[in-house]
PDB file of N, CA and C in Angstrom:
ATOM      1  N   MET A   1       7.568  27.480  -2.126  1.00 59.00           N
ATOM      2  CA  MET A   1       5.953  27.838  -2.366  1.00 59.00           C
ATOM      3  C   MET A   1       5.372  27.145  -1.883  1.00 59.00           C
ATOM      4  N   ALA A   2       5.748  25.611  -1.621  1.00 69.00           N
ATOM      5  CA  ALA A   2       4.856  24.933  -0.568  1.00 69.00           C
ATOM      6  C   ALA A   2       5.095  25.323   0.868  1.00 69.00           C
ATOM      7  N   HIS A   3       5.552  26.143   1.215  1.00 75.00           N
ATOM      8  CA  HIS A   3       5.710  26.723   2.893  1.00 75.00           C
ATOM      9  C   HIS A   3       4.386  27.943   2.765  1.00 75.00           C
ATOM     10  N   THR A   4       4.223  28.298   1.585  1.00 87.00           N
ATOM     11  CA  THR A   4       2.921  30.035   1.498  1.00 87.00           C
ATOM     12  C   THR A   4       1.663  29.057   1.554  1.00 87.00           C
ATOM     13  N   ILE A   5       1.932  27.909   1.171  1.00 90.00           N
ATOM     14  CA  ILE A   5       0.688  27.022   0.720  1.00 90.00           C
ATOM     15  C   ILE A   5       0.608  26.437   1.993  1.00 90.00           C
ATOM     16  N   ASN A   6       1.246  25.466   2.700  1.00 92.00           N
ATOM     17  CA  ASN A   6       0.762  25.060   4.248  1.00 92.00           C
ATOM     18  C   ASN A   6       0.355  26.248   5.040  1.00 92.00           C
ATOM     19  N   ILE A   7       0.806  27.657   4.772  1.00 93.00           N
ATOM     20  CA  ILE A   7       1.049  28.522   6.367  1.00 93.00           C
ATOM     21  C   ILE A   7      -0.707  29.227   5.284  1.00 93.00           C
ATOM     22  N   ARG A   8      -1.293  29.275   4.490  1.00 94.00           N
ATOM     23  CA  ARG A   8      -2.201  29.884   3.714  1.00 94.00           C
ATOM     24  C   ARG A   8      -3.841  28.269   4.439  1.00 94.00           C
ATOM     25  N   ILE A   9      -3.212  27.028   4.344  1.00 96.00           N
ATOM     26  CA  ILE A   9      -4.074  25.951   4.795  1.00 96.00           C
ATOM     27  C   ILE A   9      -4.191  26.461   6.370  1.00 96.00           C
ATOM     28  N   GLY A  10      -3.198  26.671   6.849  1.00 96.00           N
ATOM     29  CA  GLY A  10      -3.000  26.920   8.153  1.00 96.00           C
ATOM     30  C   GLY A  10      -4.230  27.884   9.018  1.00 96.00           C
ATOM     31  N   ARG A  11      -4.284  28.738   8.132  1.00 95.00           N
ATOM     32  CA  ARG A  11      -4.720  29.957   8.751  1.00 95.00           C
ATOM     33  C   ARG A  11      -6.428  29.655   8.392  1.00 95.00           C
ATOM     34  N   LYS A  12      -6.558  29.151   7.080  1.00 96.00           N
ATOM     35  CA  LYS A  12      -7.795  28.821   6.894  1.00 96.00           C
ATOM     36  C   LYS A  12      -8.272  28.340   7.768  1.00 96.00           C
ATOM     37  N   ILE A  13      -7.669  27.044   8.378  1.00 98.00           N
ATOM     38  CA  ILE A  13      -8.020  26.036   9.323  1.00 98.00           C
ATOM     39  C   ILE A  13      -8.335  26.764  10.795  1.00 98.00           C
ATOM     40  N   LYS A  14      -7.581  27.382  11.340  1.00 98.00           N
ATOM     41  CA  LYS A  14      -7.577  28.402  12.248  1.00 98.00           C
ATOM     42  C   LYS A  14      -8.883  28.811  12.124  1.00 98.00           C
ATOM     43  N   GLU A  15      -9.131  29.986  10.919  1.00 97.00           N
ATOM     44  CA  GLU A  15     -10.373  31.005  10.764  1.00 97.00           C
ATOM     45  C   GLU A  15     -11.577  30.428  11.019  1.00 97.00           C
ATOM     46  N   LEU A  16     -11.964  28.810  10.037  1.00 97.00           N
ATOM     47  CA  LEU A  16     -13.120  27.608  10.304  1.00 97.00           C
ATOM     48  C   LEU A  16     -13.137  27.377  11.539  1.00 97.00           C
ATOM     49  N   ARG A  17     -12.015  27.325  12.432  1.00 98.00           N
ATOM     50  CA  ARG A  17     -12.189  26.273  13.666  1.00 98.00           C
ATOM     51  C   ARG A  17     -12.224  27.547  14.870  1.00 98.00           C
ATOM     52  N   ARG A  18     -12.353  29.089  14.323  1.00 98.00           N
ATOM     53  CA  ARG A  18     -13.060  29.791  15.704  1.00 98.00           C
ATOM     54  C   ARG A  18     -14.084  29.957  14.942  1.00 98.00           C
ATOM     55  N   LYS A  19     -14.881  30.258  13.664  1.00 97.00           N
ATOM     56  CA  LYS A  19     -15.884  30.612  13.458  1.00 97.00           C
ATOM     57  C   LYS A  19     -17.014  29.044  13.944  1.00 97.00           C
ATOM     58  N   CYS A  20     -16.269  27.817  14.319  1.00 97.00           N
ATOM     59  CA  CYS A  20     -16.790  26.842  14.503  1.00 97.00           C
ATOM     60  C   CYS A  20     -17.215  26.799  16.469  1.00 97.00           C
ATOM     61  N   GLY A  21     -16.713  27.299  16.529  1.00 98.00           N
ATOM     62  CA  GLY A  21     -16.558  27.981  17.885  1.00 98.00           C
ATOM     63  C   GLY A  21     -15.450  26.835  19.096  1.00 98.00           C
ATOM     64  N   LEU A  22     -14.462  26.153  18.228  1.00 98.00           N
ATOM     65  CA  LEU A  22     -13.364  24.903  18.512  1.00 98.00           C
ATOM     66  C   LEU A  22     -12.489  25.150  19.007  1.00 98.00           C
ATOM     67  N   THR A  23     -12.514  24.739  20.187  1.00 98.00           N
ATOM     68  CA  THR A  23     -10.813  25.513  20.702  1.00 98.00           C
ATOM     69  C   THR A  23      -9.667  24.062  19.903  1.00 98.00           C
ATOM     70  N   GLN A  24      -8.668  24.510  19.960  1.00 98.00           N
ATOM     71  CA  GLN A  24      -7.261  23.818  18.842  1.00 98.00           C
ATOM     72  C   GLN A  24      -8.034  21.809  19.793  1.00 98.00           C
ATOM     73  N   GLU A  25      -7.403  22.197  20.921  1.00 98.00           N
ATOM     74  CA  GLU A  25      -8.145  20.739  21.413  1.00 98.00           C
ATOM     75  C   GLU A  25      -9.266  20.413  21.256  1.00 98.00           C
ATOM     76  N   GLU A  26     -10.161  20.874  21.005  1.00 98.00           N
ATOM     77  CA  GLU A  26     -11.574  20.306  20.382  1.00 98.00           C
ATOM     78  C   GLU A  26     -10.978  19.743  19.314  1.00 98.00           C
ATOM     79  N   LEU A  27     -11.050  20.642  18.265  1.00 98.00           N
ATOM     80  CA  LEU A  27     -10.657  20.041  16.374  1.00 98.00           C
ATOM     81  C   LEU A  27      -9.957  19.041  17.088  1.00 98.00           C
ATOM     82  N   ALA A  28      -8.347  19.128  17.701  1.00 98.00           N
ATOM     83  CA  ALA A  28      -7.368  17.697  17.392  1.00 98.00           C
ATOM     84  C   ALA A  28      -8.574  16.585  17.874  1.00 98.00           C
ATOM     85  N   GLU A  29      -9.312  16.508  18.492  1.00 98.00           N
ATOM     86  CA  GLU A  29     -10.293  14.949  19.379  1.00 98.00           C
ATOM     87  C   GLU A  29     -10.919  14.977  17.987  1.00 98.00           C
ATOM     88  N   ARG A  30     -11.901  15.848  17.384  1.00 97.00           N
ATOM     89  CA  ARG A  30     -12.290  15.561  16.389  1.00 97.00           C
ATOM     90  C   ARG A  30     -11.559  14.877  14.989  1.00 97.00           C
ATOM     91  N   VAL A  31     -10.515  15.407  14.961  1.00 97.00           N
ATOM     92  CA  VAL A  31      -9.861  15.203  14.002  1.00 97.00           C
ATOM     93  C   VAL A  31      -8.680  13.570  14.153  1.00 97.00           C
ATOM     94  N   LYS A  32      -8.074  13.673  15.475  1.00 96.00           N
ATOM     95  CA  LYS A  32      -7.934  12.300  16.028  1.00 96.00           C
ATOM     96  C   LYS A  32      -6.441  12.587  16.290  1.00 96.00           C
ATOM     97  N   THR A  33      -6.010  13.536  16.298  1.00 96.00           N
ATOM     98  CA  THR A  33      -4.670  14.196  16.480  1.00 96.00           C
ATOM     99  C   THR A  33      -3.844  14.865  17.497  1.00 96.00           C
ATOM    100  N   SER A  34      -3.247  15.045  17.967  1.00 96.00           N
ATOM    101  CA  SER A  34      -2.946  15.749  19.358  1.00 96.00           C
ATOM    102  C   SER A  34      -3.204  17.478  18.955  1.00 96.00           C
ATOM    103  N   TYR A  35      -3.448  18.033  20.295  1.00 94.00           N
ATOM    104  CA  TYR A  35      -3.796  19.609  20.015  1.00 94.00           C
ATOM    105  C   TYR A  35      -2.195  20.477  19.524  1.00 94.00           C
ATOM    106  N   LYS A  36      -0.908  19.559  20.099  1.00 97.00           N
ATOM    107  CA  LYS A  36      -0.002  20.114  19.190  1.00 97.00           C
ATOM    108  C   LYS A  36       0.163  19.982  18.127  1.00 97.00           C
ATOM    109  N   TYR A  37      -0.127  18.844  17.341  1.00 97.00           N
ATOM    110  CA  TYR A  37       0.295  19.389  15.843  1.00 97.00           C
ATOM    111  C   TYR A  37      -0.953  20.316  15.039  1.00 97.00           C
ATOM    112  N   VAL A  38      -1.786  20.305  15.694  1.00 98.00           N
ATOM    113  CA  VAL A  38      -3.047  21.749  15.334  1.00 98.00           C
ATOM    114  C   VAL A  38      -1.924  22.958  15.475  1.00 98.00           C
ATOM    115  N   GLN A  39      -1.859  23.089  16.711  1.00 97.00           N
ATOM    116  CA  GLN A  39      -1.272  24.787  17.323  1.00 97.00           C
ATOM    117  C   GLN A  39       0.184  24.506  16.073  1.00 97.00           C
ATOM    118  N   ARG A  40       0.981  23.284  15.822  1.00 96.00           N
ATOM    119  CA  ARG A  40       1.842  23.495  14.620  1.00 96.00           C
ATOM    120  C   ARG A  40       1.393  24.015  13.405  1.00 96.00           C
ATOM    121  N   ILE A  41       0.115  23.305  12.667  1.00 96.00           N
ATOM    122  CA  ILE A  41      -0.372  23.549  11.578  1.00 96.00           C
ATOM    123  C   ILE A  41      -1.249  25.078  11.401  1.00 96.00           C
ATOM    124  N   GLU A  42      -1.242  25.652  12.629  1.00 97.00           N
ATOM    125  CA  GLU A  42      -2.253  26.995  12.388  1.00 97.00           C
ATOM    126  C   GLU A  42      -0.481  27.870  13.079  1.00 97.00           C
ATOM    127  N   GLY A  43       0.686  27.688  12.825  1.00 94.00           N
ATOM    128  CA  GLY A  43       1.361  28.422  13.452  1.00 94.00           C
ATOM    129  C   GLY A  43       2.297  29.032  12.543  1.00 94.00           C
ATOM    130  N   LYS A  44       3.410  29.413  12.325  1.00 89.00           N
ATOM    131  CA  LYS A  44       4.339  30.354  11.330  1.00 89.00           C
ATOM    132  C   LYS A  44       5.486  28.980  10.685  1.00 89.00           C
ATOM    133  N   SER A  45       5.492  27.577  10.929  1.00 88.00           N
ATOM    134  CA  SER A  45       6.075  27.226  10.426  1.00 88.00           C
ATOM    135  C   SER A  45       5.376  25.264  10.286  1.00 88.00           C
ATOM    136  N   PRO A  46       3.985  25.663   9.973  1.00 91.00           N
ATOM    137  CA  PRO A  46       3.231  24.291   9.526  1.00 91.00           C
ATOM    138  C   PRO A  46       4.115  23.119   8.889  1.00 91.00           C
ATOM    139  N   PRO A  47       3.310  22.305   9.306  1.00 91.00           N
ATOM    140  CA  PRO A  47       4.387  20.706   8.672  1.00 91.00           C
ATOM    141  C   PRO A  47       2.960  20.715   7.226  1.00 91.00           C
ATOM    142  N   ASP A  48       4.155  19.847   6.158  1.00 90.00           N
ATOM    143  CA  ASP A  48       3.306  19.442   5.226  1.00 90.00           C
ATOM    144  C   ASP A  48       2.108  18.459   5.638  1.00 90.00           C
ATOM    145  N   LEU A  49       1.141  18.708   5.004  1.00 90.00           N
ATOM    146  CA  LEU A  49       0.106  17.919   5.510  1.00 90.00           C
ATOM    147  C   LEU A  49      -0.621  16.972   4.420  1.00 90.00           C
ATOM    148  N   ARG A  50      -0.569  15.720   4.791  1.00 93.00           N
ATOM    149  CA  ARG A  50      -1.143  14.688   4.129  1.00 93.00           C
ATOM    150  C   ARG A  50      -2.320  14.804   3.326  1.00 93.00           C
ATOM    151  N   VAL A  51      -2.940  14.061   2.144  1.00 94.00           N
ATOM    152  CA  VAL A  51      -4.776  14.440   1.782  1.00 94.00           C
ATOM    153  C   VAL A  51      -5.259  13.864   2.558  1.00 94.00           C
ATOM    154  N   SER A  52      -4.702  12.635   3.080  1.00 95.00           N
ATOM    155  CA  SER A  52      -5.505  12.249   4.156  1.00 95.00           C
ATOM    156  C   SER A  52      -5.924  13.039   5.716  1.00 95.00           C
ATOM    157  N   SER A  53      -5.276  13.813   6.038  1.00 95.00           N
ATOM    158  CA  SER A  53      -5.136  14.657   7.058  1.00 95.00           C
ATOM    159  C   SER A  53      -6.065  16.103   6.553  1.00 95.00           C
ATOM    160  N   LEU A  54      -5.944  16.531   5.150  1.00 96.00           N
ATOM    161  CA  LEU A  54      -6.507  17.760   5.183  1.00 96.00           C
ATOM    162  C   LEU A  54      -8.053  17.527   4.823  1.00 96.00           C
ATOM    163  N   GLU A  55      -8.209  16.125   4.765  1.00 97.00           N
ATOM    164  CA  GLU A  55      -9.492  15.412   4.399  1.00 97.00           C
ATOM    165  C   GLU A  55     -10.288  15.609   5.845  1.00 97.00           C
ATOM    166  N   ARG A  56      -9.450  14.839   6.729  1.00 97.00           N
ATOM    167  CA  ARG A  56      -9.722  14.699   8.346  1.00 97.00           C
ATOM    168  C   ARG A  56      -9.987  16.402   8.804  1.00 97.00           C
ATOM    169  N   PHE A  57      -9.440  17.492   8.274  1.00 98.00           N
ATOM    170  CA  PHE A  57      -9.973  18.753   8.920  1.00 98.00           C
ATOM    171  C   PHE A  57     -11.168  19.139   8.236  1.00 98.00           C
ATOM    172  N   ALA A  58     -10.843  19.123   6.767  1.00 98.00           N
ATOM    173  CA  ALA A  58     -12.166  19.199   6.752  1.00 98.00           C
ATOM    174  C   ALA A  58     -13.544  18.953   6.870  1.00 98.00           C
ATOM    175  N   LYS A  59     -13.237  17.948   7.096  1.00 97.00           N
ATOM    176  CA  LYS A  59     -14.810  16.890   7.979  1.00 97.00           C
ATOM    177  C   LYS A  59     -14.871  17.202   8.964  1.00 97.00           C
ATOM    178  N   ALA A  60     -14.143  17.715   9.935  1.00 98.00           N
ATOM    179  CA  ALA A  60     -13.813  18.041  11.497  1.00 98.00           C
ATOM    180  C   ALA A  60     -14.729  19.516  10.927  1.00 98.00           C
ATOM    181  N   LEU A  61     -13.866  20.540  10.420  1.00 98.00           N
ATOM    182  CA  LEU A  61     -15.128  21.833  10.367  1.00 98.00           C
ATOM    183  C   LEU A  61     -15.792  21.859   9.518  1.00 98.00           C
ATOM    184  N   LYS A  62     -17.289  20.883   9.064  1.00 96.00           N
ATOM    185  CA  LYS A  62     -17.944  21.228   7.900  1.00 96.00           C
ATOM    186  C   LYS A  62     -17.445  21.755   6.633  1.00 96.00           C
ATOM    187  N   THR A  63     -16.368  21.307   5.998  1.00 97.00           N
ATOM    188  CA  THR A  63     -16.088  22.055   4.984  1.00 97.00           C
ATOM    189  C   THR A  63     -15.600  21.035   3.901  1.00 97.00           C
ATOM    190  N   THR A  64     -15.022  21.375   2.797  1.00 96.00           N
ATOM    191  CA  THR A  64     -14.310  20.538   1.856  1.00 96.00           C
ATOM    192  C   THR A  64     -12.476  20.862   1.872  1.00 96.00           C
ATOM    193  N   PRO A  65     -11.524  19.724   1.493  1.00 95.00           N
ATOM    194  CA  PRO A  65     -10.711  20.080   1.423  1.00 95.00           C
ATOM    195  C   PRO A  65     -10.221  21.281   0.208  1.00 95.00           C
ATOM    196  N   LEU A  66     -10.981  21.070  -0.850  1.00 94.00           N
ATOM    197  CA  LEU A  66     -10.567  22.566  -1.681  1.00 94.00           C
ATOM    198  C   LEU A  66     -11.059  23.794  -0.757  1.00 94.00           C
ATOM    199  N   LYS A  67     -11.812  23.710  -0.380  1.00 94.00           N
ATOM    200  CA  LYS A  67     -11.894  24.606   0.715  1.00 94.00           C
ATOM    201  C   LYS A  67     -10.847  25.220   1.301  1.00 94.00           C
ATOM    202  N   LEU A  68     -10.524  24.205   1.924  1.00 94.00           N
ATOM    203  CA  LEU A  68      -9.256  24.529   2.367  1.00 94.00           C
ATOM    204  C   LEU A  68      -7.771  25.103   1.768  1.00 94.00           C
ATOM    205  N   LEU A  69      -7.854  24.495   1.064  1.00 90.00           N
ATOM    206  CA  LEU A  69      -6.651  24.634  -0.063  1.00 90.00           C
ATOM    207  C   LEU A  69      -6.913  26.134  -0.877  1.00 90.00           C
ATOM    208  N   GLY A  70      -8.177  26.499  -1.219  1.00 79.00           N
ATOM    209  CA  GLY A  70      -8.578  27.995  -1.716  1.00 79.00           C
ATOM    210  C   GLY A  70      -8.207  29.035  -1.149  1.00 79.00           C
ATOM    211  N   PRO A  71      -8.320  30.532  -1.586  1.00 71.00           N
ATOM    212  CA  PRO A  71      -7.996  31.623  -1.340  1.00 71.00           C
ATOM    213  C   PRO A  71      -8.395  32.317   0.340  1.00 71.00           C
TER     214      PRO A  71
END
């Protein structure tokens, strides 16, 4: 179940990143992480995200953490 949620969050992050016209590198800079981490999140085996990371991604993508968790 957690793996499915992580994949959904990763897909949402990727979708919003593209809508914002950002590369993985640019998003990584905004979130203060490596682009390799962004790649992992958007990939097939994403890591578990901490609430603080989810908040940083949401802020960088001009959305809310709840919207990243939603369908």
